[in-house]
């Protein structure tokens, strides 16, 4: 595993895993994961579907028990008692369509042991804060996707958790809903809640997370702040679809000036460069020369994408595979 | 312990609210048994002349059987809510609360027991005031009603435990209903709910004796119908039902360790 900073063992952790191994039958979902999530942080778990993000959240919640290794949340082993301080927003909508907005909050508050008077006050506050007051008596099945998500966050925050676990909470939200959702998350964080966010939305993680862990097939492959993880990247990221690229072609690309790391994942060539505008003409020249000897033309490069380097590129370079299918 | 009780009470309240909100389910669960009493009871009394039954009054004889049937249907439906909760994702939210799966399952079972008992006792109450139905209340109305409540609640406890056990083993709601119908309908028919056990052939008597539903049917008949109508006797009915119900319930609650109740 690549770690960009020494694990701060003296720091208090909201959640910790030490060599955690968890398998569903024959499928190894977590393969010796070790990480510490500092109190008060916004921590991102980045990885493609099936990389172990949800399994890690389940283990932290104590709903899945690792076969080996240790896990703790807020200084204690995961348990029903420890969950009094934990809120969760699941990846998919988890609402009873027959209950109203107010009843949904009421049931959650009672399950978390809130007294009736205090619960009533908190429900009133939550409805106001999340702009749901007018919908308190509305069945959840009649809410839009954005409103459902808002209600689920209101529910997760109702018991004022110190640790909030979020599994791809903004997927499927429109930009405006996403913005409002993040306003609430940032407010919760400012009020002291540690946020652990499982996502494959790189822009979101890069913008909001203090630290990020890269997961790949159940393994933790890197962790650090977004800036630290991007440290080895050059300014621009160029993805080239070049199915016939040869070893000689790769060597020639690597030898060009202003080139950072070159990753070859057929048919994709990922190159981190100081300046894409200087690199691309040289690339076509090289490809043309390669194509002239191999496929008979300069059309060997079938596609090219240029943008400023992001965490997605850091993931690609460190893990060696794309974070999202469309990237590949 | 207090937190678990609050959680169970909250889950019970949620299920009750859902039933009372779903008027069609509430009304049909009460109207269907009453229609059965009116149509089948009157039809058999008038059309078949059942001389083995007191005064040939099949409708009155049928009341205990219809109560057993009401609890049976109600328990099946309420236990099926496990599948709704699972498919809606609500089960995950409940499991992520500060309570063990055992407490969650207990709270949900209580909902089934209360709803099943309530619906059956409403049917009994309505049947008791229908002019054409003549319940004798051989122990008096208050003791008889108390005995009927005990029998109904114990039956609901038994059936909920049984249904939870089945639900934890069957992956789909369709499969659950199929298995419950396959298991419980024959038990209902052999329980003496719809006909007296006295005049049956030996093999049917044997089946009735090993059938757990025979005892609540018999106990209810003792409580509300008339003297001389019991097949097993009060002590046997109470002993068997009093023993079977907690065993089945604890068995059902014990299924919380099943993967269906895990993440």
Coordinates of C-alpha atoms in Angstrom, one line a residue:
Chain A
X1 CA 0.0 0.0 0.0
X2 CA 1.1 3.5 -0.8
X3 CA 0.7 5.9 2.1
X4 CA 1.6 9.5 1.6
X5 CA 2.0 10.3 5.2
X6 CA 2.9 8.3 8.3
X7 CA -0.2 7.0 10.1
X8 CA -0.8 9.5 12.9
X9 CA -1.1 7.0 15.7
X10 CA -1.3 9.6 18.4
X11 CA -4.3 11.2 16.7
X12 CA -7.8 10.2 18.0
X13 CA -9.7 8.2 15.4
X14 CA -13.4 8.2 14.7
X15 CA -12.9 4.8 13.0
X16 CA -10.0 2.4 12.6
X17 CA -9.4 -0.9 10.9
X18 CA -6.3 -3.0 11.4
X19 CA -5.6 -5.8 8.9
X20 CA -9.4 -6.3 8.5
X21 CA -10.3 -9.3 6.3
X22 CA -13.9 -9.9 5.4
X23 CA -15.3 -12.4 2.8
X24 CA -18.8 -13.1 1.5
X25 CA -18.5 -16.9 1.0
X26 CA -15.6 -17.3 -1.5
X27 CA -15.5 -13.6 -2.4
X28 CA -12.9 -11.6 -0.5
X29 CA -14.5 -8.2 0.0
X30 CA -11.8 -6.7 2.3
X31 CA -8.3 -8.0 2.0
X32 CA -6.3 -6.9 5.1
X33 CA -7.5 -3.3 5.2
X34 CA -5.7 -1.0 7.6
X35 CA -6.7 2.6 8.0
X36 CA -7.5 5.3 10.5
X37 CA -10.1 8.0 10.0
X38 CA -9.3 11.0 12.2
X39 CA -12.0 12.6 14.3
X40 CA -13.7 15.5 12.6
X41 CA -12.4 14.6 9.2
X42 CA -14.3 14.3 5.9
X43 CA -12.8 11.0 4.7
X44 CA -13.4 9.6 1.2
X45 CA -13.3 5.9 0.3
X46 CA -12.7 5.9 -3.5
X47 CA -12.9 2.8 -5.6
X48 CA -15.0 1.3 -8.4
X49 CA -18.0 -0.9 -7.7
X50 CA -17.0 -4.0 -6.0
X51 CA -13.8 -2.5 -4.5
X52 CA -15.0 -3.0 -0.9
X53 CA -16.3 0.4 0.0
X54 CA -19.7 -0.8 1.2
X55 CA -18.2 -3.8 2.9
X56 CA -15.9 -1.5 4.8
X57 CA -18.8 0.6 6.0
X58 CA -20.7 -2.5 7.0
X59 CA -17.8 -3.7 9.0
X60 CA -17.4 -0.3 10.7
X61 CA -21.1 -0.4 11.6
X62 CA -20.7 -3.8 13.1
X63 CA -23.2 -5.3 10.8
X64 CA -20.6 -7.5 9.1
X65 CA -17.9 -9.1 11.3
X66 CA -14.4 -9.4 9.9
X67 CA -13.0 -12.9 9.8
X68 CA -9.7 -11.5 11.1
X69 CA -8.3 -8.2 12.1
X70 CA -9.8 -5.5 14.3
X71 CA -12.1 -2.7 13.8
X72 CA -13.2 0.2 16.1
X73 CA -15.5 3.2 15.9
X74 CA -15.3 6.1 18.3
X75 CA -12.8 4.1 20.5
X76 CA -14.9 1.0 20.9
X77 CA -15.6 -2.2 19.0
X78 CA -18.6 -1.9 16.7
X79 CA -21.8 -2.9 18.5
X80 CA -25.4 -1.9 18.8
X81 CA -24.4 0.4 21.7
X82 CA -21.7 2.0 19.7
X83 CA -24.2 2.7 16.9
X84 CA -26.1 5.2 19.1
X85 CA -23.4 7.7 17.9
X86 CA -23.4 6.7 14.3
X87 CA -25.7 7.8 11.4
X88 CA -25.9 6.1 8.1
X89 CA -27.1 7.1 4.6
X90 CA -27.3 4.1 2.4
X91 CA -26.5 3.9 -1.3
X92 CA -30.1 3.2 -2.3
X93 CA -33.2 4.8 -0.9
X94 CA -34.3 3.1 2.3
X95 CA -37.6 4.5 3.2
X96 CA -40.9 2.9 4.1
X97 CA -43.3 4.2 1.3
X98 CA -46.3 3.9 3.6
X99 CA -44.9 6.2 6.3
X100 CA -45.0 9.9 6.2
X101 CA -41.9 12.1 6.4
X102 CA -42.7 12.9 10.0
X103 CA -43.3 9.3 11.0
X104 CA -40.0 8.3 9.3
X105 CA -38.1 10.7 11.6
X106 CA -40.2 9.7 14.6
X107 CA -39.4 6.0 14.2
X108 CA -35.7 6.7 13.9
X109 CA -35.7 9.0 16.9
X110 CA -37.5 6.4 19.0
X111 CA -35.1 3.6 17.9
X112 CA -32.2 5.9 19.0
X113 CA -33.8 6.3 22.4
X114 CA -34.8 10.0 22.1
X115 CA -37.5 11.1 24.6
X116 CA -40.8 12.2 23.2
X117 CA -40.4 15.9 24.0
X118 CA -36.8 16.1 22.8
X119 CA -37.7 14.0 19.7
X120 CA -40.6 16.4 18.9
X121 CA -38.2 19.4 19.1
X122 CA -35.6 17.7 16.9
X123 CA -38.1 16.6 14.3
X124 CA -39.4 20.2 14.1
X125 CA -35.8 21.5 13.7
X126 CA -34.9 18.8 11.2
X127 CA -37.9 19.5 9.0
X128 CA -37.1 23.2 9.0
X129 CA -33.4 22.7 8.4
X130 CA -34.0 20.4 5.5
X131 CA -36.9 22.4 4.2
X132 CA -39.4 19.5 4.7
X133 CA -41.9 21.2 7.0
X134 CA -44.6 21.4 4.4
X135 CA -44.1 17.8 3.6
X136 CA -44.2 16.4 7.1
X137 CA -47.5 14.6 6.6
X138 CA -46.7 13.5 3.1
X139 CA -46.0 9.7 2.4
X140 CA -42.4 9.2 1.5
X141 CA -43.5 7.4 -1.7
X142 CA -44.7 10.7 -3.1
X143 CA -41.3 12.5 -2.6
X144 CA -38.9 13.2 -5.5
X145 CA -35.5 11.5 -5.5
X146 CA -33.9 14.7 -4.2
X147 CA -36.4 15.1 -1.4
X148 CA -36.0 11.4 -0.4
X149 CA -32.2 11.9 -0.1
X150 CA -32.7 15.0 2.0
X151 CA -35.1 13.1 4.3
X152 CA -32.6 10.3 4.6
X153 CA -29.8 12.7 5.6
X154 CA -32.2 14.4 8.0
X155 CA -32.9 11.0 9.5
X156 CA -29.3 10.1 9.8
X157 CA -28.5 13.4 11.6
X158 CA -31.5 13.3 13.9
X159 CA -29.7 11.7 16.8
X160 CA -26.7 14.0 16.3
X161 CA -24.2 11.3 15.4
X162 CA -20.5 11.8 16.0
X163 CA -19.8 9.6 13.0
X164 CA -21.8 9.7 9.8
X165 CA -21.3 7.0 7.2
X166 CA -22.4 7.8 3.7
X167 CA -22.6 5.3 0.9
X168 CA -22.6 7.1 -2.4
X169 CA -25.1 9.6 -1.0
X170 CA -25.3 12.0 -3.9
X171 CA -25.5 9.5 -6.8
X172 CA -28.5 10.3 -8.9
X173 CA -29.0 13.8 -7.6
X174 CA -29.2 16.8 -9.8
X175 CA -26.6 19.5 -9.4
X176 CA -28.8 21.7 -7.3
X177 CA -29.8 18.9 -4.9
X178 CA -26.2 17.8 -4.7
X179 CA -25.2 21.3 -3.7
X180 CA -27.8 21.5 -1.0
X181 CA -27.0 18.1 0.2
X182 CA -23.3 19.0 0.6
X183 CA -24.3 22.2 2.4
X184 CA -25.9 20.1 5.0
X185 CA -23.0 17.6 5.2
X186 CA -20.5 20.5 5.6
X187 CA -22.7 22.0 8.4
X188 CA -22.8 18.6 10.1
X189 CA -19.0 18.4 9.9
X190 CA -18.6 21.9 11.2
X191 CA -20.8 20.8 14.2
X192 CA -18.3 18.1 14.9
X193 CA -19.5 15.0 13.0
X194 CA -16.8 12.9 11.2
X195 CA -18.0 12.0 7.7
X196 CA -16.9 8.9 6.0
X197 CA -18.0 9.0 2.4
X198 CA -17.9 5.9 0.1
X199 CA -18.0 7.2 -3.5
X200 CA -16.7 6.9 -7.0
X201 CA -17.4 10.6 -7.7
X202 CA -13.9 11.9 -7.8
X203 CA -14.8 15.6 -8.2
X204 CA -16.9 15.4 -5.0
X205 CA -14.1 13.7 -3.1
X206 CA -11.5 16.1 -4.4
X207 CA -13.5 19.1 -3.5
X208 CA -14.7 18.1 0.0
X209 CA -12.6 15.4 1.5
X210 CA -9.7 16.1 3.8
X211 CA -8.3 12.7 3.2
X212 CA -9.0 9.9 0.7
X213 CA -8.3 6.1 0.6
X214 CA -8.1 4.3 -2.7
X215 CA -9.6 0.8 -2.6
X216 CA -9.2 -1.8 -5.3
X217 CA -10.6 -5.4 -5.1
X218 CA -10.8 -5.2 -1.3
X219 CA -7.3 -3.8 -0.8
X220 CA -6.4 -0.4 0.5
X221 CA -3.8 0.8 -2.1
X222 CA -3.2 4.4 -1.1
X223 CA -4.4 7.0 1.3
X224 CA -3.7 10.7 1.9
X225 CA -5.0 14.1 1.2
X226 CA -6.2 14.7 -2.4
X227 CA -3.2 17.1 -2.9
X228 CA -0.7 14.4 -1.6
X229 CA -2.2 11.7 -3.8
X230 CA -1.9 14.0 -6.8
X231 CA 1.6 15.0 -5.9
X232 CA 3.3 12.8 -8.5
X233 CA 1.0 13.9 -11.3
X234 CA 1.9 16.6 -13.8
X235 CA -0.5 19.4 -14.6
X236 CA -2.4 17.7 -17.5
X237 CA -3.8 14.2 -17.9
X238 CA -3.9 12.7 -21.4
X239 CA -5.7 9.5 -22.1
X240 CA -4.9 8.0 -25.5
X241 CA -6.8 5.1 -27.1
X242 CA -3.9 3.4 -28.9
X243 CA -4.6 -0.3 -29.3
X244 CA -1.5 -1.1 -31.3
X245 CA 1.0 0.7 -29.1
X246 CA 4.2 -1.3 -28.9
X247 CA 7.0 -1.4 -26.4
X248 CA 9.0 0.8 -28.6
X249 CA 6.2 3.3 -28.8
X250 CA 5.8 3.3 -25.0
X251 CA 9.5 3.9 -24.6
X252 CA 9.4 6.7 -27.1
X253 CA 6.5 8.4 -25.3
X254 CA 8.2 8.1 -22.0
X255 CA 11.3 9.7 -23.4
X256 CA 9.5 12.8 -24.5
X257 CA 10.2 16.1 -22.6
X258 CA 7.7 17.1 -19.8
X259 CA 6.4 13.6 -19.3
X260 CA 5.5 12.3 -15.9
X261 CA 4.2 8.8 -15.3
X262 CA 3.1 6.7 -18.2
X263 CA 0.6 3.9 -17.6
X264 CA -0.3 1.4 -20.3
X265 CA -3.6 -0.5 -19.8
X266 CA -4.4 -1.7 -23.3
X267 CA -5.9 -0.1 -25.3
X268 CA -5.5 2.9 -23.1
X269 CA -2.4 4.9 -22.5
X270 CA -2.5 7.3 -19.7
X271 CA 0.2 10.0 -19.6
X272 CA 0.7 12.7 -17.1
X273 CA 2.3 15.7 -18.8
X274 CA 3.3 19.2 -17.9
X275 CA 1.5 20.6 -21.0
X276 CA -0.9 18.7 -23.2
X277 CA -0.7 21.2 -26.0
X278 CA 3.0 20.5 -26.3
X279 CA 2.7 16.7 -25.9
X280 CA -0.2 15.9 -28.3
X281 CA 1.6 16.9 -31.6
X282 CA 4.6 14.9 -30.6
X283 CA 2.4 12.0 -29.8
X284 CA 0.7 12.0 -33.2
X285 CA 4.1 12.2 -34.8
X286 CA 5.2 9.1 -32.9
X287 CA 2.0 7.3 -33.5
X288 CA 2.3 8.0 -37.2
X289 CA 5.8 6.7 -37.3
X290 CA 4.7 3.6 -35.3
X291 CA 1.6 3.2 -37.5
X292 CA 3.7 3.5 -40.7
X293 CA 5.6 0.4 -39.8
X294 CA 2.8 -1.5 -38.1
X295 CA -0.6 -0.7 -39.4
X296 CA 0.3 1.4 -42.4
X297 CA -0.9 4.9 -41.3
X298 CA -1.2 7.6 -38.7
X299 CA -4.7 6.6 -37.6
X300 CA -3.3 4.2 -34.9
X301 CA -4.5 6.7 -32.2
X302 CA -8.3 6.2 -32.1
X303 CA -9.2 8.7 -29.4
X304 CA -7.7 11.2 -27.1
X305 CA -8.9 13.0 -23.9
X306 CA -7.2 15.9 -22.3
X307 CA -8.0 17.5 -19.0
X308 CA -6.4 18.9 -15.9
X309 CA -5.1 16.1 -13.6
X310 CA -7.6 14.9 -11.0
X311 CA -7.8 12.3 -8.2
X312 CA -9.2 10.0 -10.9
X313 CA -5.8 10.2 -12.7
X314 CA -4.0 9.5 -9.4
X315 CA -6.2 6.5 -8.9
X316 CA -5.5 5.3 -12.4
X317 CA -1.8 5.7 -12.0
X318 CA -1.6 4.2 -8.5
X319 CA -4.0 1.3 -9.0
X320 CA -3.4 0.7 -12.6
X321 CA -7.1 0.5 -13.5
X322 CA -9.8 3.0 -14.1
X323 CA -12.1 4.2 -11.2
X324 CA -15.2 4.3 -13.3
X325 CA -16.1 2.1 -16.3
X326 CA -16.6 5.2 -18.6
X327 CA -13.1 6.3 -17.9
X328 CA -11.9 3.0 -19.4
Chain B
X1 CA -33.5 -3.2 28.4
X2 CA -35.5 0.0 28.6
X3 CA -34.1 1.1 25.2
X4 CA -35.1 -2.3 23.7
X5 CA -38.6 -1.9 25.0
X6 CA -38.9 1.6 23.5
X7 CA -37.6 0.2 20.2
X8 CA -40.1 -2.7 20.3
X9 CA -42.9 -0.3 21.1
X10 CA -41.9 2.0 18.2
X11 CA -41.8 -0.9 15.8
X12 CA -45.2 -2.1 17.1
X13 CA -46.7 1.4 16.7
X14 CA -45.3 1.5 13.1
X15 CA -47.0 -1.8 12.2
X16 CA -50.3 -0.8 13.8
X17 CA -50.3 2.5 12.0
X18 CA -49.7 0.7 8.7
X19 CA -52.6 -1.7 9.3
X20 CA -55.0 1.0 10.3
X21 CA -53.9 3.2 7.3
X22 CA -54.4 0.3 4.9
X23 CA -58.2 0.2 5.3
X24 CA -58.8 -2.4 2.6
X25 CA -56.5 -4.9 4.5
X26 CA -58.2 -4.1 7.8
X27 CA -61.8 -4.4 6.6
X28 CA -61.2 -7.5 4.4
X29 CA -59.4 -9.3 7.3
X30 CA -62.5 -8.8 9.4
X31 CA -65.2 -8.9 6.8
X32 CA -64.0 -12.1 5.2
X33 CA -64.4 -14.3 8.3
X34 CA -67.8 -12.7 9.0
X35 CA -69.0 -13.4 5.5
X36 CA -67.8 -17.0 5.9
X37 CA -69.8 -17.3 9.1
X38 CA -72.9 -15.8 7.4
X39 CA -72.7 -17.7 4.1
X40 CA -71.0 -21.0 4.9
X41 CA -72.5 -21.2 8.4
X42 CA -76.0 -20.5 7.3
X43 CA -75.6 -22.6 4.1
X44 CA -74.5 -25.7 6.0
X45 CA -77.0 -25.2 8.8
X46 CA -79.9 -24.9 6.4
X47 CA -78.8 -27.0 3.5
X48 CA -77.0 -29.9 5.0
X49 CA -78.8 -30.4 8.3
X50 CA -75.7 -31.1 10.5
X51 CA -77.3 -33.2 13.1
X52 CA -74.0 -33.9 15.0
X53 CA -73.8 -30.2 15.9
X54 CA -75.7 -28.7 18.8
X55 CA -79.1 -27.7 17.5
X56 CA -77.8 -28.1 14.0
X57 CA -76.5 -24.6 14.3
X58 CA -73.3 -24.7 12.2
X59 CA -72.8 -20.9 12.1
X60 CA -72.3 -20.8 15.9
X61 CA -70.1 -23.9 15.7
X62 CA -68.0 -22.2 13.1
X63 CA -67.1 -19.1 15.2
X64 CA -64.1 -20.6 16.9
X65 CA -62.8 -22.1 13.6
X66 CA -63.2 -18.7 11.9
X67 CA -61.2 -17.0 14.7
X68 CA -58.4 -19.5 14.2
X69 CA -58.5 -18.9 10.5
X70 CA -58.4 -15.1 11.1
X71 CA -55.3 -15.3 13.3
X72 CA -53.7 -17.6 10.8
X73 CA -54.2 -15.2 7.8
X74 CA -53.2 -12.2 9.9
X75 CA -50.0 -13.8 11.1
X76 CA -49.1 -14.8 7.6
X77 CA -49.6 -11.3 6.3
X78 CA -47.8 -9.5 9.1
X79 CA -44.8 -11.8 8.9
X80 CA -44.7 -11.1 5.1
X81 CA -43.8 -7.5 6.1
X82 CA -40.3 -8.8 6.6
X83 CA -40.1 -9.0 2.8
X84 CA -41.4 -5.5 2.3
X85 CA -38.9 -4.2 4.8
X86 CA -36.1 -6.0 3.1
X87 CA -37.1 -4.9 -0.4
X88 CA -37.7 -1.3 0.6
X89 CA -34.3 -1.2 2.4
X90 CA -36.0 -0.5 5.8
X91 CA -34.6 -3.7 7.3
X92 CA -31.1 -2.3 6.7
X93 CA -32.0 0.9 8.5
X94 CA -33.4 -1.1 11.4
X95 CA -30.4 -3.3 11.6
X96 CA -28.1 -0.1 11.6
X97 CA -30.0 1.2 14.7
X98 CA -28.5 0.7 18.2
X99 CA -30.4 -2.6 18.7
X100 CA -29.5 -6.2 18.0
X101 CA -31.3 -8.1 15.2
X102 CA -33.1 -10.0 18.0
X103 CA -34.7 -6.9 19.3
X104 CA -35.7 -5.8 15.8
X105 CA -37.3 -9.2 15.1
X106 CA -39.0 -9.1 18.5
X107 CA -40.5 -5.7 17.8
X108 CA -41.8 -6.8 14.4
X109 CA -43.2 -10.0 15.8
X110 CA -45.1 -8.1 18.5
X111 CA -46.8 -6.1 15.7
X112 CA -48.0 -9.4 14.1
X113 CA -49.2 -10.8 17.4
X114 CA -51.2 -7.6 18.4
X115 CA -52.7 -7.2 14.9
X116 CA -53.6 -10.8 14.6
X117 CA -55.2 -11.0 18.0
X118 CA -57.0 -7.7 17.5
X119 CA -58.6 -8.7 14.2
X120 CA -59.6 -12.1 15.6
X121 CA -61.2 -10.6 18.7
X122 CA -63.1 -8.1 16.6
X123 CA -64.5 -11.0 14.6
X124 CA -65.5 -12.7 17.9
X125 CA -67.1 -9.5 19.2
X126 CA -69.1 -9.0 16.0
X127 CA -70.1 -12.7 15.9
X128 CA -71.2 -12.5 19.5
X129 CA -73.7 -9.8 18.8
X130 CA -75.1 -11.2 15.5
X131 CA -78.7 -12.3 16.3
X132 CA -78.5 -15.6 14.3
X133 CA -75.4 -16.8 16.1
X134 CA -76.0 -18.4 19.5
X135 CA -72.8 -18.6 21.6
X136 CA -73.4 -20.3 24.9
X137 CA -70.4 -19.0 27.0
X138 CA -70.5 -22.0 29.2
X139 CA -68.1 -20.5 31.7
X140 CA -70.0 -17.2 31.7
X141 CA -69.3 -14.3 29.3
X142 CA -66.3 -12.7 31.2
X143 CA -64.4 -15.9 31.9
X144 CA -65.2 -17.2 28.5
X145 CA -64.1 -14.0 26.9
X146 CA -60.9 -14.1 28.9
X147 CA -60.2 -17.7 27.8
X148 CA -60.9 -16.7 24.2
X149 CA -58.4 -13.8 24.5
X150 CA -55.8 -16.2 26.0
X151 CA -56.4 -18.8 23.3
X152 CA -56.2 -16.1 20.5
X153 CA -53.0 -14.5 21.8
X154 CA -51.3 -17.8 22.4
X155 CA -52.3 -18.9 18.9
X156 CA -51.0 -15.6 17.4
X157 CA -47.7 -16.1 19.4
X158 CA -47.4 -19.6 18.0
X159 CA -48.1 -18.6 14.4
X160 CA -45.9 -15.6 14.4
X161 CA -43.0 -17.7 15.7
X162 CA -43.7 -20.3 13.0
X163 CA -44.0 -17.6 10.3
X164 CA -40.8 -15.9 11.3
X165 CA -39.0 -19.2 11.1
X166 CA -40.4 -19.8 7.6
X167 CA -39.7 -16.2 6.5
X168 CA -36.0 -16.5 7.5
X169 CA -35.6 -19.6 5.3
X170 CA -37.5 -18.5 2.2
X171 CA -36.0 -15.8 -0.1
X172 CA -39.1 -14.5 -1.8
X173 CA -42.5 -13.4 -0.6
X174 CA -44.2 -15.6 -3.2
X175 CA -42.3 -18.6 -1.9
X176 CA -43.2 -17.6 1.6
X177 CA -46.9 -17.5 0.9
X178 CA -46.7 -20.7 -1.0
X179 CA -45.0 -22.5 1.8
X180 CA -47.3 -21.0 4.5
X181 CA -50.4 -22.0 2.5
X182 CA -49.0 -25.5 1.9
X183 CA -48.2 -26.0 5.6
X184 CA -51.0 -24.2 7.3
X185 CA -54.1 -24.8 5.2
X186 CA -54.0 -28.6 5.8
X187 CA -53.4 -28.0 9.4
X188 CA -56.4 -25.7 9.5
X189 CA -58.6 -28.3 7.8
X190 CA -57.5 -31.1 10.2
X191 CA -57.8 -28.9 13.3
X192 CA -61.5 -29.3 13.9
X193 CA -62.0 -25.7 13.0
X194 CA -64.7 -26.5 10.4
X195 CA -66.1 -29.9 11.6
X196 CA -66.3 -31.8 14.9
X197 CA -63.5 -34.3 15.5
X198 CA -65.6 -36.8 17.3
X199 CA -67.1 -38.6 14.4
X200 CA -64.0 -38.7 12.2
X201 CA -62.1 -41.9 11.1
X202 CA -59.1 -42.8 13.3
X203 CA -56.4 -41.6 10.9
X204 CA -58.0 -38.1 10.8
X205 CA -58.2 -38.2 14.6
X206 CA -54.5 -39.0 14.8
X207 CA -53.7 -36.1 12.4
X208 CA -55.9 -33.8 14.5
X209 CA -54.1 -34.9 17.7
X210 CA -50.6 -34.1 16.4
X211 CA -51.9 -30.8 14.8
X212 CA -51.0 -27.8 16.9
X213 CA -53.9 -25.8 15.5
X214 CA -56.4 -28.4 16.9
X215 CA -55.8 -27.2 20.5
X216 CA -56.6 -23.4 20.0
X217 CA -59.6 -24.4 18.0
X218 CA -60.7 -26.7 20.7
X219 CA -60.0 -24.2 23.5
X220 CA -61.9 -21.4 21.6
X221 CA -64.9 -23.8 21.2
X222 CA -64.8 -24.5 24.9
X223 CA -64.7 -20.9 25.7
X224 CA -67.4 -19.5 23.5
X225 CA -69.5 -22.4 22.0
X226 CA -71.0 -24.8 24.5
X227 CA -70.6 -27.6 27.0
X228 CA -69.7 -31.0 25.7
X229 CA -68.0 -29.6 22.6
X230 CA -64.4 -30.1 23.7
X231 CA -62.4 -32.9 22.1
X232 CA -59.2 -32.6 24.2
X233 CA -60.4 -30.8 27.3
X234 CA -59.5 -27.5 28.9
X235 CA -56.4 -28.7 30.7
X236 CA -54.9 -30.4 27.7
X237 CA -55.6 -27.5 25.4
X238 CA -54.1 -25.0 27.8
X239 CA -51.0 -27.1 28.5
X240 CA -50.3 -27.9 24.8
X241 CA -50.9 -24.4 23.6
X242 CA -49.1 -22.9 26.6
X243 CA -46.0 -25.0 25.8
X244 CA -46.0 -24.8 22.0
X245 CA -46.5 -21.1 21.7
X246 CA -43.4 -19.9 23.6
X247 CA -41.3 -22.7 22.0
X248 CA -42.4 -21.6 18.5
X249 CA -41.9 -17.9 19.3
X250 CA -38.4 -18.4 20.7
X251 CA -37.6 -20.6 17.7
X252 CA -38.7 -17.8 15.4
X253 CA -36.9 -15.1 17.3
X254 CA -33.8 -17.3 17.4
X255 CA -33.7 -17.1 13.6
X256 CA -32.2 -13.6 13.9
X257 CA -28.8 -15.1 13.4
X258 CA -29.9 -16.3 9.9
X259 CA -28.2 -14.4 7.0
X260 CA -31.5 -12.9 6.1
X261 CA -31.2 -10.8 9.2
X262 CA -27.6 -10.0 8.7
X263 CA -26.2 -7.3 6.5

